[in-house]
C-alpha positions as a Python dict, from the first residue, in 0.01 Angstrom:
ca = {
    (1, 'X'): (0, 0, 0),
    (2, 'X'): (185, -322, -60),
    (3, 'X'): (-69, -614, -203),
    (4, 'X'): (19, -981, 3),
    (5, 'X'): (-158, -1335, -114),
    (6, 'X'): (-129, -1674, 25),
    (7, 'X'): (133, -1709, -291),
    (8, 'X'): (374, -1538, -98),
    (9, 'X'): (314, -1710, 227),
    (10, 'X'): (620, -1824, 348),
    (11, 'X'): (490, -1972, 703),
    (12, 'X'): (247, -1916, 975),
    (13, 'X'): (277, -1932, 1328),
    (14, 'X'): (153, -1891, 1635),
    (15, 'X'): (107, -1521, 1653),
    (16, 'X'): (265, -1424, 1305),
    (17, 'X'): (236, -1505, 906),
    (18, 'X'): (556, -1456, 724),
    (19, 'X'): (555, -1355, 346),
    (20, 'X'): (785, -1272, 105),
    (21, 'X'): (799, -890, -16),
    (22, 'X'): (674, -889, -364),
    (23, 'X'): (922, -668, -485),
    (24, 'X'): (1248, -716, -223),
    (25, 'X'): (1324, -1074, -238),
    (26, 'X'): (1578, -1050, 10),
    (27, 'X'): (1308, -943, 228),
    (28, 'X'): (1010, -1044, 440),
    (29, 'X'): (681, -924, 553),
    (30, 'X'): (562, -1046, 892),
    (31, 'X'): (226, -955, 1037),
    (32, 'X'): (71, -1031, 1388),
    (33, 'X'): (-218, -1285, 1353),
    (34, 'X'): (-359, -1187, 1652),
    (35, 'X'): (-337, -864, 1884),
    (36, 'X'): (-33, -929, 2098),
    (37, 'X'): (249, -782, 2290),
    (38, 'X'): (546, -977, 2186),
    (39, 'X'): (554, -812, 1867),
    (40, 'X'): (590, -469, 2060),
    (41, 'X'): (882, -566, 2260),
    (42, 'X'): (1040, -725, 2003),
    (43, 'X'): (1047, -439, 1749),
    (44, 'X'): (1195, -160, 2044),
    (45, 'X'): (1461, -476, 2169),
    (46, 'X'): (1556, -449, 1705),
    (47, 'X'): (1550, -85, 1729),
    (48, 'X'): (1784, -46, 2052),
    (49, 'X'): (2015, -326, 1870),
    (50, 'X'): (1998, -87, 1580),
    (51, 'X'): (2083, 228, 1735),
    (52, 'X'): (2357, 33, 1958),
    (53, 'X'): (2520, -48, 1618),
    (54, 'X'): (2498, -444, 1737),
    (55, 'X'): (2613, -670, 1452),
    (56, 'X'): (2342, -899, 1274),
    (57, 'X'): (2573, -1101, 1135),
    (58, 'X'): (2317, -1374, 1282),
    (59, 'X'): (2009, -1250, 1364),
    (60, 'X'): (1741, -1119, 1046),
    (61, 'X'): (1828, -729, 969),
    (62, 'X'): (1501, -554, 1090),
    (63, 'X'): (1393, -290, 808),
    (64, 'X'): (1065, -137, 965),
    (65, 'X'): (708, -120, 925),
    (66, 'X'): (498, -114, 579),
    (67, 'X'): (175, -42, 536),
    (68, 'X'): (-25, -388, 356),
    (69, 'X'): (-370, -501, 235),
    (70, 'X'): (-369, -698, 526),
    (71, 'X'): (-287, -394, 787),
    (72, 'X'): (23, -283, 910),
    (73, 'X'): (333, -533, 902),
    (74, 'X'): (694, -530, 1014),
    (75, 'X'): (982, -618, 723),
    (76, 'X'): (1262, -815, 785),
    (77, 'X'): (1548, -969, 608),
    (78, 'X'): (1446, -1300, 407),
    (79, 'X'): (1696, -1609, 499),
    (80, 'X'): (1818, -1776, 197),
    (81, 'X'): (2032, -2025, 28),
    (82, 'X'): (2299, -2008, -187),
    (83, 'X'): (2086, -2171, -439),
    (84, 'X'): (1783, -1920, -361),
    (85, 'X'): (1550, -2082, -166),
    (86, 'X'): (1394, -2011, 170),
    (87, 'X'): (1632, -2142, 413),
    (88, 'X'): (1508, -2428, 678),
    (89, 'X'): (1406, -2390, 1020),
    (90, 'X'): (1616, -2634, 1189),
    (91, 'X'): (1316, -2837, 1364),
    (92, 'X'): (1303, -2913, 1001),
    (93, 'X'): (1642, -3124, 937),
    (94, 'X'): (1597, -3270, 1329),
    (95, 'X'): (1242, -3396, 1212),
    (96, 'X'): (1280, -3511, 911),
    (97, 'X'): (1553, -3815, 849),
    (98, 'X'): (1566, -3747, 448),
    (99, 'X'): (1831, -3485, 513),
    (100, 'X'): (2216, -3558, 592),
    (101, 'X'): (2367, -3667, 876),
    (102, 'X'): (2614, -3374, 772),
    (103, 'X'): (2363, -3108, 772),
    (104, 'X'): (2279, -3235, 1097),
    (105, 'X'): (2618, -3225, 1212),
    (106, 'X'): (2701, -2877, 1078),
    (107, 'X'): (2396, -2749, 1283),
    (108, 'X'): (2530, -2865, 1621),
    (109, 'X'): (2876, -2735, 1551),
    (110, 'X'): (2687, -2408, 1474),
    (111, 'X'): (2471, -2416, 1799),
    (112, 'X'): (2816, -2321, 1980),
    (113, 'X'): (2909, -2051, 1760),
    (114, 'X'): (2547, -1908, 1761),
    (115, 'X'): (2596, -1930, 2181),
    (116, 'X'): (2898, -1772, 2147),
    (117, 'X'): (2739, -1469, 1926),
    (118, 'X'): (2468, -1403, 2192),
    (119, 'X'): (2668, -1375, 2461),
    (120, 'X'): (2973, -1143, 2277),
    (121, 'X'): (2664, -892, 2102),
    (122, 'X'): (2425, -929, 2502),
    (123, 'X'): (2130, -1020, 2281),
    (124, 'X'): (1900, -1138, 2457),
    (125, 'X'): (1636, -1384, 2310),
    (126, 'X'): (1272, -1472, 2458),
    (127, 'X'): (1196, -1758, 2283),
    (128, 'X'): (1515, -1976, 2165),
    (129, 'X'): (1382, -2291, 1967),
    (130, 'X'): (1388, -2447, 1669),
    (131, 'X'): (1131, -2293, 1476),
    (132, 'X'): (1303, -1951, 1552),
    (133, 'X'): (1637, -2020, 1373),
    (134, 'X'): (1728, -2155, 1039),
    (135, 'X'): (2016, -2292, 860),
    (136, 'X'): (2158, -2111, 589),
    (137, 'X'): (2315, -2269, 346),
    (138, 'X'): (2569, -1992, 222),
    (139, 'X'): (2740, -2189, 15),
    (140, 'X'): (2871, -2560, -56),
    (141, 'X'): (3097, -2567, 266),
    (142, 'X'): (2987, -2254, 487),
    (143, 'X'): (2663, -2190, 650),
    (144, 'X'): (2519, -2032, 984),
    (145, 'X'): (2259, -2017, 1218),
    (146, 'X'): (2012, -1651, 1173),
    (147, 'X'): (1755, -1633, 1458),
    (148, 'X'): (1453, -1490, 1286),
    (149, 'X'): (1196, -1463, 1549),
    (150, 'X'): (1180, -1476, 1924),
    (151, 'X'): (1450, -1151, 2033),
    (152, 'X'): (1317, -915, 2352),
    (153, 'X'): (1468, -776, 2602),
    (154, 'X'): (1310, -956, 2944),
    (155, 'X'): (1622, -925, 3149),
    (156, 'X'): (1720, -1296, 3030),
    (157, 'X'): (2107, -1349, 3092),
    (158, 'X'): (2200, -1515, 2748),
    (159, 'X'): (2417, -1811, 2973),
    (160, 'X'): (2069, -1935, 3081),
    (161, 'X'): (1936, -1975, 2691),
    (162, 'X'): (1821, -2316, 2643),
    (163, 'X'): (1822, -2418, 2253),
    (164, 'X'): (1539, -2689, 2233),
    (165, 'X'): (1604, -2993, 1983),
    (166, 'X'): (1405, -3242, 1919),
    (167, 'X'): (1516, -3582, 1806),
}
């Protein structure tokens, strides 16, 4: 059994907590707050992506299920920097004027190619917004959008996905 604290809390949301694996840290550990069904559907929409051989080259790699001290939990690849950190949700950098006007830019450039990925790969996300994508910093000059959250399979048509930002 894998031991989590609140020292490796890396966020909380609605439905989920996020932390990161204790011994991966490429890795994540995300466990349901609360009973729900999202969680379901979005684990068999990973798993059909898996066995269709989709690319991830920006979604979070889905790894499976692990067995905590705080019940059972789903692992997932851990967005990061080039310089190591966690990267930023990008309600984040549209929130908060202390970062560039260049990160800001390279996010909308990004929104397109992130668009573009959906529709190529038919993924098909639920819940499009902000708090479900970062920005990865990759390194001084390249970088990407990774949805981490907020994939299932509804019978959403991926021309119809509305990307939320707030000002």
């Amino acid at each position: 059994m894998l031991k989590l604290n609140e020292d490796l809390l890396v966020n909380k949301g609605t439905n989920r907590a996020c932390y990161k694996h204790p011994l991966e840290h490429n890795k994540c550990i995300k466990i349901d707050l609360i009973e729900n069904n999202e969680t379901k559907r979005e684990l068999k929409y990973y798993k059909k992506l898996i066995k269709d051989n989709t690319s991830f080259k920006m979604i979070s790699h889905y790894y499976g299920s692990i067995i905590t001290n705080l019940g059972k939990a789903e692992v997932f690849e851990l967005i990061k920097d080039y310089d190591g950190s966690v990267s930023k949700e990008i309600d984040q950098y549209m929130l908060d004027s202390s970062y560039s006007i260049e990160d800001i830019e390279e996010i909308l450039k990004n929104i397109s190619l992130l668009k573009k990925y959906l529709y190529e790969n038919k993924i098909y996300v639920k819940d499009l917004n902000p708090v479900n994508v970062v920005f990865q910093k990759i390194n001084t000059s390249t970088n990407r959008l990774v949805i981490i959250d907020g994939l299932a399979h509804s019978n959403y048509n991926p021309f119809f996905i509305k990307l939320i930002i707030y000002y």
